[in-house]
Amino acid sequence: MLERALEAARAGRARAEADLFELLSIPSVSSESEHRDDCRRAAAWLEERFRHMGLRTEMVDVHEGGHPVLVAEWLDRPGAPTLTTYGHYDVQPPDPLDEWRTPPFEPAVRDGFVYARGADDNKGQHLASVKAAEHWLAAGGPPGNHRVLIEGEEEMSGRSLPDYVRDNADRLATDYLLAADGTFTAAGQPNLLTGLRGLLYTEIEVTGPRVDLHSGLFGGVAPNPLNSLAHIIAGLKDREGRVLIPGFYDDVRAPAPAELEAWDRVPVTDQDLMERMGVTELAGEPGQPTRHRLWARPTLDVHGIAGGFTGEGSKTVIPARARAKVSMRLVPDQDPERVFAALSEFAPSLATPGTRARVVELNTALPVLVDVSHPGIGAASRAYEAACGAAPLLMREGATVPVVADFKEALGTHLIVTGFGLPDDGLHSPNERFSLDHYHRATEMAIHLMQELARADG
Amino acid sequence: MLERALEAARAGRARAEADLFELLSIPSVSSESEHRDDCRRAAAWLEERFRHMGLRTEMVDVHEGGHPVLVAEWLDRPGAPTLTTYGHYDVQPPDPLDEWRTPPFEPAVRDGFVYARGADDNKGQHLASVKAAEHWLAAGGPPGNHRVLIEGEEEMSGRSLPDYVRDNADRLATDYLLAADGTFTAAGQPNLLTGLRGLLYTEIEVTGPRVDLHSGLFGGVAPNPLNSLAHIIAGLKDREGRVLIPGFYDDVRAPAPAELEAWDRVPVTDQDLMERMGVTELAGEPGQPTRHRLWARPTLDVHGIAGGFTGEGSKTVIPARARAKVSMRLVPDQDPERVFAALSEFAPSLATPGTRARVVELNTALPVLVDVSHPGIGAASRAYEAACGAAPLLMREGATVPVVADFKEALGTHLIVTGFGLPDDGLHSPNERFSLDHYHRATEMAIHLMQELARADG
């Protein structure tokens, strides 16, 4: 049976690529309201595939104004373990558009990679699991039960999936949960994640004069919200990278000795990171090793500052208000709400005379630590060895997969957190791409995983 | 003759308003390339009026890609003094558009004010001089010679007019120059300016990673140009308003005792300024009185920060680069080039590890001190008393009229720097307006001024 599923996968590669390109052509940008219908279209495209495969499907609108959660199930092996695979059909906004070599929603293949927004994050990755189920079904059905949960609000940290999972925990009971939204450590080197950072994403708004003012007429007496915002941001994190919010580091848990030992085997050097980012120097908290700064230490970044005039020319305006998008990556055991409370008190104290600041919470995600003693970890390791010829490293990740925390909390299931991206796939950047070879290996890994989980259980 | 000109002005008010509304309907935004033809259209509209009045006109394209300088002359009184009046037909960009009560280029009258971009700055003001000349010509010709110079690059600090004036100084020789681009001190209280601040407008560009990065994957080791820019801006001016660029204040000249005495008579309180700006506290350099901070002290303001993501939603990007528009208002005897050199050296030293900053000069204007002992000042005072029933205050202004410095340098002429705006006309802001009563009084003041200058000379 395993062999028949693998053969179907190998024979169906051209078709699998065509399917991926079709899904990538749908501009399902969840955070932009003009793409609302495109998000639903992506969900409907997937649902149609699941129906065709013979899965029971359900498209759930959890919250008005949100994007639907798609559930598809094949639960025909009573007594066998259930694997739930997670994915998200929504993508990041593609801007800056002019930096794309080919348009973000017209998939183009160059050198074995497909270039398109969402290719790696996450359409290529979840479609591989879908394909794995399809091939197992063509080979007579998977050895265990399988459920697929695909949401449309990952890139906007929406509440639809987390609320759906929490409210339907019994019905969604599962033995294992595979979340494949991550990245190989290096070419040829997969990993299983033992920790993910959380997120607190905020907007800091500063108000000053009632209306925009002329800097000639009022400069010297007018409070300037942009200058104030610069003082606030500079006051939140020092030049060297220490976050200055009172109590920020209080709840940071030091990594366990076993983790530190595994990290020593991760073959990524500072030089690799510098090349990947195109910098000549790494930034970050003094006295903390690189891996700690990436995985086990929280940080704070500004993503954009709005207000005043940034167009062509030289307008001399002192704006009435300015806003900065500021996020913090959090680590176990930091609590986003506690950090938000501290920031909300601290930021206004940094505003310059005559201006006022307030902090708005846009979204949060809890940091996650994964229990690595469950049988799914061994099963996934063997599946990786079979599909990729390499055992996965046990390591953490600096990014946030908010839903993993929600799954852990609501379903209490065994987590398998991994991914098939490559470090330079350009997630959230122009010219995002995904290796077609990885796409097919991800499919085969999922085919093996279904087999290994049934064996581990039996 | 004077009476006939004044009668023509009073009889022609409806026509004068219609003319103004026509000129205000032309969106002559000089800094935006899509409005290039509109700028030329505004110049052509004015030229057509001058031709109709019987003036010799010339439309000069000084620099390729620039906006034309318009010259119109009536020099039929050999031996009589020549007055040159200055204006600019270009306007600031109207954004933010959604804050306008009526569209910026569809003049609307409410409560005796015309609302439109450019109403005060500067179309209403220079059209008043044009009207004055028109009424004098209808009354048999002005008592002295008259030249009008109207440019289209004031709001973008373009080089066309300054270069034209410098290269044609002999042909443009004039006894007096009237630049009316300013504002009454308060309702009913005109002024003549004895000093103007200069300007150094720059863009500070910070580069970090080669491409935009995901803040989850790289946050903690990635240099962030926006965080760096915040540190740079915070390092350029402290929380209290002191500019920290080395040597910045070295060349600042203290105001003369006679100026300080005149300033004591200026009836504007801190409370007035706070109400005008809609703030509860004045910002600015500690230890410096309000008027000094506005007129005699330099300052530094940020006008906008670009880079990263400021749209809807919560994109977690660390941008490859960020830019801030930063300007400094300069005072006598600061030299913009010297300040630029100091800033260019200082700003990069404030960049955070892994980022690099450079400063680009967008434009400059010299600060100006006006000699107030020439007969034009007395003539202008009498003209104001006749037209407005109030003697003008002698004071400085915090804003920049770059061309005034150019006129002073190239023509060495007697300057009359004044203006008919009101403090809450909303220059450079949404809902800019100009009092129609002031428009007509400005016309009459210019009619009187032509008479007074001829008398002062004779």
Short mmCIF file of C-alpha atoms in Angstrom, two decimals, chain A residues 40-359:
data_model
loop_
_atom_site.label_atom_id
_atom_site.label_comp_id
_atom_site.label_asym_id
_atom_site.label_seq_id
_atom_site.Cartn_x
_atom_site.Cartn_y
_atom_site.Cartn_z
CA ARG A 40 -13.01 32.49 -0.20
CA ARG A 41 -12.07 31.43 -3.71
CA ALA A 42 -8.88 29.77 -2.43
CA ALA A 43 -10.89 27.94 0.25
CA ALA A 44 -13.48 26.84 -2.31
CA TRP A 45 -10.75 25.61 -4.65
CA LEU A 46 -9.36 23.41 -1.86
CA GLU A 47 -12.80 22.20 -0.79
CA GLU A 48 -13.54 21.12 -4.33
CA ARG A 49 -10.34 19.01 -4.31
CA PHE A 50 -11.26 17.37 -1.01
CA ARG A 51 -14.76 16.52 -2.27
CA HIS A 52 -13.25 15.04 -5.37
CA MET A 53 -10.97 12.88 -3.18
CA GLY A 54 -13.97 11.61 -1.26
CA LEU A 55 -13.40 13.45 2.02
CA ARG A 56 -16.22 14.81 4.09
CA THR A 57 -15.76 18.59 3.94
CA GLU A 58 -17.09 21.56 5.78
CA MET A 59 -16.49 25.26 5.19
CA VAL A 60 -17.11 27.18 8.40
CA ASP A 61 -17.61 30.93 8.72
CA VAL A 62 -16.65 31.37 12.32
CA HIS A 63 -16.77 35.15 12.58
CA GLU A 64 -18.61 37.66 10.49
CA GLY A 65 -16.12 39.51 8.31
CA GLY A 66 -13.54 36.73 8.70
CA HIS A 67 -12.30 34.14 6.23
CA PRO A 68 -13.69 30.58 6.35
CA VAL A 69 -12.06 27.60 8.06
CA LEU A 70 -11.99 24.51 5.88
CA VAL A 71 -12.28 21.07 7.50
CA ALA A 72 -11.90 17.84 5.51
CA GLU A 73 -11.93 14.36 7.07
CA TRP A 74 -11.42 10.70 6.26
CA LEU A 75 -12.11 8.83 9.48
CA ASP A 76 -12.70 5.33 8.11
CA ARG A 77 -10.17 3.52 10.32
CA PRO A 78 -11.85 3.25 13.71
CA GLY A 79 -9.24 2.43 16.33
CA ALA A 80 -6.36 3.67 14.22
CA PRO A 81 -4.65 6.93 15.22
CA THR A 82 -5.83 10.22 13.77
CA LEU A 83 -3.45 12.71 12.19
CA THR A 84 -4.64 16.26 11.67
CA THR A 85 -2.67 18.38 9.25
CA TYR A 86 -2.81 22.15 9.46
CA GLY A 87 -2.28 24.79 6.79
CA HIS A 88 -3.34 28.29 5.79
CA TYR A 89 -4.55 29.34 2.38
CA ASP A 90 -4.06 33.05 3.03
CA VAL A 91 -0.89 34.93 2.11
CA GLN A 92 0.99 38.11 3.03
CA PRO A 93 0.45 41.30 1.00
CA PRO A 94 2.84 41.20 -1.97
CA ASP A 95 4.17 44.78 -1.77
CA PRO A 96 6.59 46.26 -2.70
CA LEU A 97 5.26 45.13 -6.07
CA ASP A 98 8.00 46.71 -8.17
CA GLU A 99 10.62 44.45 -6.63
CA TRP A 100 9.07 41.25 -8.03
CA ARG A 101 10.81 39.83 -11.10
CA THR A 102 7.53 38.23 -12.18
CA PRO A 103 4.07 39.19 -10.86
CA PRO A 104 3.32 37.71 -7.39
CA PHE A 105 0.16 35.94 -8.47
CA GLU A 106 1.42 34.60 -11.80
CA PRO A 107 3.51 31.58 -10.71
CA ALA A 108 6.73 31.33 -12.72
CA VAL A 109 9.23 28.46 -12.61
CA ARG A 110 12.94 29.30 -12.64
CA ASP A 111 15.73 26.83 -11.77
CA GLY A 112 13.42 24.33 -10.10
CA PHE A 113 11.63 26.91 -7.95
CA VAL A 114 8.13 28.26 -8.35
CA TYR A 115 8.03 32.02 -7.66
CA ALA A 116 4.78 33.42 -6.28
CA ARG A 117 3.40 34.99 -3.10
CA GLY A 118 2.42 32.10 -0.83
CA ALA A 119 4.54 29.49 -2.68
CA ASP A 120 6.38 28.53 0.52
CA ASP A 121 4.14 30.27 3.07
CA ASN A 122 1.97 28.19 3.04
CA LYS A 123 0.28 26.94 -0.12
CA GLY A 124 3.10 24.70 -1.35
CA GLN A 125 3.47 23.19 2.10
CA HIS A 126 -0.16 22.34 2.86
CA LEU A 127 -0.91 21.23 -0.68
CA ALA A 128 1.80 18.57 -0.23
CA SER A 129 -0.20 17.01 2.66
CA VAL A 130 -3.34 17.22 0.60
CA LYS A 131 -1.55 15.41 -2.20
CA ALA A 132 -0.28 12.78 0.24
CA ALA A 133 -3.86 12.03 1.32
CA GLU A 134 -4.96 11.95 -2.31
CA HIS A 135 -2.30 9.38 -3.19
CA TRP A 136 -3.09 7.23 -0.14
CA LEU A 137 -6.75 7.29 -1.09
CA ALA A 138 -5.89 6.26 -4.65
CA ALA A 139 -3.87 3.40 -3.12
CA GLY A 140 -6.83 2.16 -1.07
CA GLY A 141 -6.93 4.59 1.83
CA PRO A 142 -4.44 5.76 4.46
CA PRO A 143 -3.42 3.39 7.24
CA GLY A 144 -4.84 5.80 9.82
CA ASN A 145 -7.47 8.48 10.03
CA HIS A 146 -6.76 11.88 8.53
CA ARG A 147 -8.19 15.32 9.04
CA VAL A 148 -7.16 18.52 7.29
CA LEU A 149 -7.73 21.95 8.85
CA ILE A 150 -6.94 24.88 6.60
CA GLU A 151 -7.56 28.43 7.72
CA GLY A 152 -7.49 31.81 5.98
CA GLU A 153 -6.41 34.20 8.71
CA GLU A 154 -2.86 33.13 9.63
CA GLU A 155 -1.21 36.19 8.10
CA MET A 156 -3.61 38.54 9.87
CA SER A 157 -3.60 36.61 13.16
CA GLY A 158 -7.38 36.23 12.92
CA ARG A 159 -9.50 34.53 15.56
CA SER A 160 -11.54 32.22 13.32
CA LEU A 161 -9.44 29.04 13.55
CA PRO A 162 -8.40 29.38 17.20
CA ASP A 163 -11.99 30.02 18.24
CA TYR A 164 -13.25 27.19 16.06
CA VAL A 165 -10.71 24.76 17.53
CA ARG A 166 -11.46 25.83 21.09
CA ASP A 167 -15.22 25.56 20.59
CA ASN A 168 -15.01 22.18 18.81
CA ALA A 169 -12.23 20.51 20.77
CA ASP A 170 -14.16 17.25 21.29
CA ARG A 171 -15.13 16.82 17.67
CA LEU A 172 -11.58 17.69 16.55
CA ALA A 173 -9.90 15.22 18.96
CA THR A 174 -6.74 13.98 17.28
CA ASP A 175 -3.68 11.95 18.23
CA TYR A 176 -1.19 14.00 16.28
CA LEU A 177 -1.11 17.39 14.71
CA LEU A 178 1.24 18.16 11.82
CA ALA A 179 1.88 21.85 11.24
CA ALA A 180 4.20 22.24 8.26
CA ASP A 181 4.74 25.98 7.86
CA GLY A 182 8.48 26.10 8.49
CA THR A 183 11.86 25.95 6.87
CA PHE A 184 14.76 23.51 6.50
CA THR A 185 17.77 24.48 8.58
CA ALA A 186 19.91 24.31 5.45
CA ALA A 187 19.69 22.61 2.07
CA GLY A 188 19.20 18.89 2.79
CA GLN A 189 18.69 19.43 6.51
CA PRO A 190 15.10 19.20 7.83
CA ASN A 191 14.11 19.89 11.41
CA LEU A 192 11.41 19.33 13.98
CA LEU A 193 10.65 22.33 16.13
CA THR A 194 10.64 22.17 19.88
CA GLY A 195 9.72 25.79 20.43
CA LEU A 196 8.18 28.77 18.68
CA ARG A 197 8.22 32.40 19.64
CA GLY A 198 4.98 34.21 20.38
CA LEU A 199 3.98 37.66 19.19
CA LEU A 200 2.61 40.90 20.49
CA TYR A 201 1.81 43.20 17.58
CA THR A 202 0.86 46.75 18.45
CA GLU A 203 0.33 50.16 17.00
CA ILE A 204 1.70 53.14 18.89
CA GLU A 205 -0.21 56.28 18.09
CA VAL A 206 1.12 59.72 18.96
CA THR A 207 -0.99 62.86 18.76
CA GLY A 208 0.26 66.43 18.91
CA PRO A 209 -1.32 69.51 17.34
CA ARG A 210 -5.01 69.45 16.37
CA VAL A 211 -4.17 69.91 12.68
CA ASP A 212 -1.13 69.56 10.46
CA LEU A 213 1.10 72.62 10.89
CA HIS A 214 3.64 74.49 8.76
CA SER A 215 7.09 73.86 10.20
CA GLY A 216 8.24 77.39 9.33
CA LEU A 217 5.42 79.15 11.11
CA PHE A 218 5.34 76.86 14.13
CA GLY A 219 8.67 75.01 14.21
CA GLY A 220 10.32 75.66 17.56
CA VAL A 221 7.09 75.69 19.57
CA ALA A 222 5.00 72.96 17.89
CA PRO A 223 5.12 69.45 19.40
CA ASN A 224 5.99 67.08 16.54
CA PRO A 225 4.41 63.59 16.83
CA LEU A 226 7.04 62.09 14.48
CA ASN A 227 9.96 63.37 16.55
CA SER A 228 8.11 62.12 19.63
CA LEU A 229 7.59 58.70 18.07
CA ALA A 230 11.32 58.49 17.31
CA HIS A 231 12.05 59.14 21.01
CA ILE A 232 9.50 56.51 22.04
CA ILE A 233 10.88 53.86 19.67
CA ALA A 234 14.48 54.65 20.60
CA GLY A 235 13.41 54.37 24.24
CA LEU A 236 11.83 50.93 23.78
CA LYS A 237 15.01 49.23 22.58
CA ASP A 238 18.49 50.62 23.05
CA ARG A 239 21.12 50.98 20.34
CA GLU A 240 22.60 47.59 21.22
CA GLY A 241 19.31 45.70 21.11
CA ARG A 242 18.21 45.50 24.76
CA VAL A 243 14.48 45.98 25.16
CA LEU A 244 13.89 48.60 27.85
CA ILE A 245 10.23 47.97 28.71
CA PRO A 246 10.22 47.48 32.50
CA GLY A 247 9.99 43.79 33.45
CA PHE A 248 10.21 42.66 29.80
CA TYR A 249 12.72 39.87 30.47
CA ASP A 250 11.31 38.81 33.88
CA ASP A 251 9.47 35.70 32.65
CA VAL A 252 11.98 34.53 30.05
CA ARG A 253 12.76 30.84 30.70
CA ALA A 254 16.32 29.70 30.00
CA PRO A 255 16.57 26.87 27.41
CA ALA A 256 16.93 23.34 28.90
CA PRO A 257 20.40 21.75 28.82
CA ALA A 258 19.14 19.06 26.37
CA GLU A 259 18.03 21.78 23.97
CA LEU A 260 21.34 23.57 24.17
CA GLU A 261 23.11 20.32 23.34
CA ALA A 262 20.93 19.74 20.26
CA TRP A 263 21.49 23.34 19.17
CA ASP A 264 25.21 22.75 19.03
CA ARG A 265 24.56 20.37 16.13
CA VAL A 266 22.65 22.97 14.08
CA PRO A 267 24.95 23.73 11.15
CA VAL A 268 24.15 27.43 10.74
CA THR A 269 26.94 29.90 11.38
CA ASP A 270 26.80 33.64 11.98
CA GLN A 271 28.37 33.97 8.55
CA ASP A 272 25.50 31.99 7.00
CA LEU A 273 22.98 34.29 8.64
CA MET A 274 24.81 37.41 7.53
CA GLU A 275 24.91 36.16 3.94
CA ARG A 276 21.24 35.21 4.04
CA MET A 277 20.26 38.69 5.26
CA GLY A 278 22.86 40.58 3.24
CA VAL A 279 24.42 42.34 6.22
CA THR A 280 27.98 42.70 7.45
CA GLU A 281 27.13 42.60 11.12
CA LEU A 282 24.53 40.84 13.25
CA ALA A 283 22.38 43.00 15.49
CA GLY A 284 20.90 42.02 18.83
CA GLU A 285 21.10 41.77 22.60
CA PRO A 286 24.66 41.94 23.89
CA GLY A 287 25.93 38.86 25.73
CA GLN A 288 23.40 36.48 24.16
CA PRO A 289 24.63 33.87 21.66
CA THR A 290 23.14 34.09 18.16
CA ARG A 291 20.87 31.04 18.52
CA HIS A 292 19.51 32.35 21.78
CA ARG A 293 18.75 35.72 20.21
CA LEU A 294 16.92 33.96 17.37
CA TRP A 295 14.98 31.37 19.36
CA ALA A 296 15.06 31.84 23.10
CA ARG A 297 15.22 35.61 23.59
CA PRO A 298 12.42 38.09 22.93
CA THR A 299 12.94 41.14 20.74
CA LEU A 300 11.20 44.23 19.42
CA ASP A 301 10.96 45.55 15.86
CA VAL A 302 9.33 48.49 14.12
CA HIS A 303 7.61 47.56 10.86
CA GLY A 304 6.46 50.93 9.57
CA ILE A 305 5.77 54.53 10.56
CA ALA A 306 2.88 56.51 9.12
CA GLY A 307 2.10 60.21 9.36
CA GLY A 308 3.17 63.42 7.68
CA PHE A 309 4.51 63.39 4.16
CA THR A 310 6.70 60.81 2.46
CA GLY A 311 5.93 61.50 -1.20
CA GLU A 312 7.93 63.17 -3.91
CA GLY A 313 9.25 66.61 -3.00
CA SER A 314 9.78 68.37 0.28
CA LYS A 315 6.60 69.25 2.12
CA THR A 316 7.34 71.04 5.40
CA VAL A 317 4.55 69.67 7.55
CA ILE A 318 4.40 68.98 11.26
CA PRO A 319 1.71 66.28 11.30
CA ALA A 320 -1.15 66.22 13.79
CA ARG A 321 -0.56 62.52 14.43
CA ALA A 322 1.78 59.65 13.65
CA ARG A 323 1.56 55.89 14.12
CA ALA A 324 4.17 53.14 14.32
CA LYS A 325 3.61 49.43 13.88
CA VAL A 326 5.73 47.79 16.58
CA SER A 327 5.86 44.09 17.35
CA MET A 328 7.59 41.99 19.95
CA ARG A 329 8.58 38.34 19.51
CA LEU A 330 8.00 36.63 22.85
CA VAL A 331 9.43 33.42 24.29
CA PRO A 332 8.31 30.96 27.00
CA ASP A 333 7.09 31.94 29.62
CA GLN A 334 6.33 35.54 28.59
CA ASP A 335 2.65 36.46 28.58
CA PRO A 336 1.63 38.79 25.71
CA GLU A 337 -1.02 40.48 27.85
CA ARG A 338 1.44 41.19 30.64
CA VAL A 339 3.94 42.65 28.18
CA PHE A 340 1.18 44.70 26.57
CA ALA A 341 0.24 46.14 29.95
CA ALA A 342 3.87 47.10 30.64
CA LEU A 343 4.29 48.65 27.18
CA SER A 344 1.02 50.57 27.48
CA GLU A 345 2.29 52.18 30.66
CA PHE A 346 5.88 52.72 29.48
CA ALA A 347 5.49 54.10 25.93
CA PRO A 348 3.40 57.16 26.91
CA SER A 349 6.06 58.11 29.46
CA LEU A 350 8.56 58.44 26.59
CA ALA A 351 6.47 60.90 24.55
CA THR A 352 8.02 64.35 24.18
CA PRO A 353 6.42 67.45 25.77
CA GLY A 354 3.13 68.42 24.15
CA THR A 355 2.50 65.02 22.55
CA ARG A 356 0.57 62.03 23.85
CA ALA A 357 1.04 58.36 23.05
CA ARG A 358 -1.24 55.37 23.39
CA VAL A 359 -0.68 51.73 22.49
#
